[in-house]
GROMACS .gro file of C-alpha atoms in nm:
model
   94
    1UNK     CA    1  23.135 -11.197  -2.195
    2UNK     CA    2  23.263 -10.889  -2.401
    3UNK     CA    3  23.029 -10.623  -2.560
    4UNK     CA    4  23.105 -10.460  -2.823
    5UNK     CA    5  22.933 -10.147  -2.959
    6UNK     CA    6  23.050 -10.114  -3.322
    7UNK     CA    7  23.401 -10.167  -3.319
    8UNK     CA    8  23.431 -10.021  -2.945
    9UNK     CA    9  23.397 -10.210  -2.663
   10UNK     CA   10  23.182 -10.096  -2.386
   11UNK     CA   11  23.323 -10.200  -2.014
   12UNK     CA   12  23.073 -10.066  -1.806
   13UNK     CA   13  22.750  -9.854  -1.794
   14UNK     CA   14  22.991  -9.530  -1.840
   15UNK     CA   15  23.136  -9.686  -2.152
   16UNK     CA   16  22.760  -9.765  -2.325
   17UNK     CA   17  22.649  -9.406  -2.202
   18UNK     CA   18  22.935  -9.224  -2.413
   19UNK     CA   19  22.925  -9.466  -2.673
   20UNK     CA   20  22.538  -9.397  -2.657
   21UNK     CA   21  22.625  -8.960  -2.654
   22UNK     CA   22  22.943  -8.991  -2.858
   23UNK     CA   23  23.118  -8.827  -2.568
   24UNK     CA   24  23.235  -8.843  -2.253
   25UNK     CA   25  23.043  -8.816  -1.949
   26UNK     CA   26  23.332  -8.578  -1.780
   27UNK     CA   27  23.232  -8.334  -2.059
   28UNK     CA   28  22.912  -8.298  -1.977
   29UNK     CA   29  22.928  -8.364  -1.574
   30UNK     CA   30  23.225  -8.253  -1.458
   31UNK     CA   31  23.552  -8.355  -1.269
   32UNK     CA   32  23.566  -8.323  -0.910
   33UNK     CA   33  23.818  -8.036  -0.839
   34UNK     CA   34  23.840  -7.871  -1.181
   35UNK     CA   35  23.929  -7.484  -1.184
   36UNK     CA   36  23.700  -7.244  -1.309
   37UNK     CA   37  23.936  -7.215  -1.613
   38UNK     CA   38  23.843  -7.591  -1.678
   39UNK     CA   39  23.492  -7.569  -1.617
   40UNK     CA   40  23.430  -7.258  -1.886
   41UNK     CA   41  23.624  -7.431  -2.153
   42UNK     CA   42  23.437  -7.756  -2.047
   43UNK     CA   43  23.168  -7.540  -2.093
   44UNK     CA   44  23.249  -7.380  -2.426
   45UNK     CA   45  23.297  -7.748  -2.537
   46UNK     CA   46  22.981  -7.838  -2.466
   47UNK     CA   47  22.832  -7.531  -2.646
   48UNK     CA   48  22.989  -7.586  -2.962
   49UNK     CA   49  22.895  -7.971  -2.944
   50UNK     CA   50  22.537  -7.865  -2.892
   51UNK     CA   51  22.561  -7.648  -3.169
   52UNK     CA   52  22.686  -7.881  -3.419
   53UNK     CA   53  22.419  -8.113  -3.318
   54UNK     CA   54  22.100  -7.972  -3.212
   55UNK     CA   55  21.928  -8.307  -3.151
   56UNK     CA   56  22.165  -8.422  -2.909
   57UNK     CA   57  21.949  -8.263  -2.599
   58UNK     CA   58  21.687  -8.403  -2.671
   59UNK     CA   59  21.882  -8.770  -2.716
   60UNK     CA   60  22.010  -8.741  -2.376
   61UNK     CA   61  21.726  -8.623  -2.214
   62UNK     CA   62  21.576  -8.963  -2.342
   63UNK     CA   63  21.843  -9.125  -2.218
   64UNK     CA   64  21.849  -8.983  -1.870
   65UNK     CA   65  21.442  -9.052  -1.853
   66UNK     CA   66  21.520  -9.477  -1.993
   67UNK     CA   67  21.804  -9.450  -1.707
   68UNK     CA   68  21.554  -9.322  -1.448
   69UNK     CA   69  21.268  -9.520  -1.549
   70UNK     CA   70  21.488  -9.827  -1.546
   71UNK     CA   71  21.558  -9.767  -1.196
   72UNK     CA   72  21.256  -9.654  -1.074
   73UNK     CA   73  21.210  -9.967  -0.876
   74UNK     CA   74  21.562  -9.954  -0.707
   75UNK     CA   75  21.477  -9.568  -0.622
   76UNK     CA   76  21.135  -9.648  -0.465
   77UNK     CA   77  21.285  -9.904  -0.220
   78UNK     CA   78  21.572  -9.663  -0.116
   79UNK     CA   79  21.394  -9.361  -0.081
   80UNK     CA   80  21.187  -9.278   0.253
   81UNK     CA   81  20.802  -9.252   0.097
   82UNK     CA   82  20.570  -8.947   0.242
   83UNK     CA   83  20.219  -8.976   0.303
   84UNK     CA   84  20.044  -8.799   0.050
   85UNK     CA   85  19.891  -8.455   0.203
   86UNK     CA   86  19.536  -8.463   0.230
   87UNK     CA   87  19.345  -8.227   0.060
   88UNK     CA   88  19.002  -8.065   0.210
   89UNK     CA   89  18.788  -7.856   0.034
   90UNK     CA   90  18.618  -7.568   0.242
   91UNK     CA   91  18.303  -7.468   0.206
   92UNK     CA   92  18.210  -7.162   0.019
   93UNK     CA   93  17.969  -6.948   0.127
   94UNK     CA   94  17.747  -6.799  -0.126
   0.00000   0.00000   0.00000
């Protein structure tokens, strides 16, 4: 089954998260080994995307919260749980 997103096709979860942003995730995340030359006009990209579009921030950090919540369940069963610290009150003297 094919999924198209407009006219684009989205492959994977990658694809519907740009498609979802209007750009890519390397933009925003990073390439493994980039120079520091890369990363600054990565950087400066970003900036100027942010700028144009001020709501964007606050459409990804919706995003990243669905994403999360979405996988809340897979998370819980990976991650090692901690018994909750107990809290005592001490008496005060008066």
């Amino acid at each position: 089954m094919r999924t198209f997103i407009g006219a684009h096709e989205a492959l994977d979860d990658d694809d519907f998260i740009e498609l979802a942003l209007g750009t890519p995730l390397a933009l925003w995340l990073g390439e493994e080994n980039e120079s520091e030359e890369e990363r600054a006009a990565r950087m400066d990209a970003a900036r100027d995307i942010l700028a144009d579009d001020p709501g964007l921030f606050n459409r990804v950090s919706q995003l990243a919260v669905r994403a999360i919540g979405a996988q809340a369940p897979n998370l819980l069963a990976v991650l090692p749980l901690r018994p909750a610290a107990r809290r005592t009150r001490k008496a005060v003297a008066a």
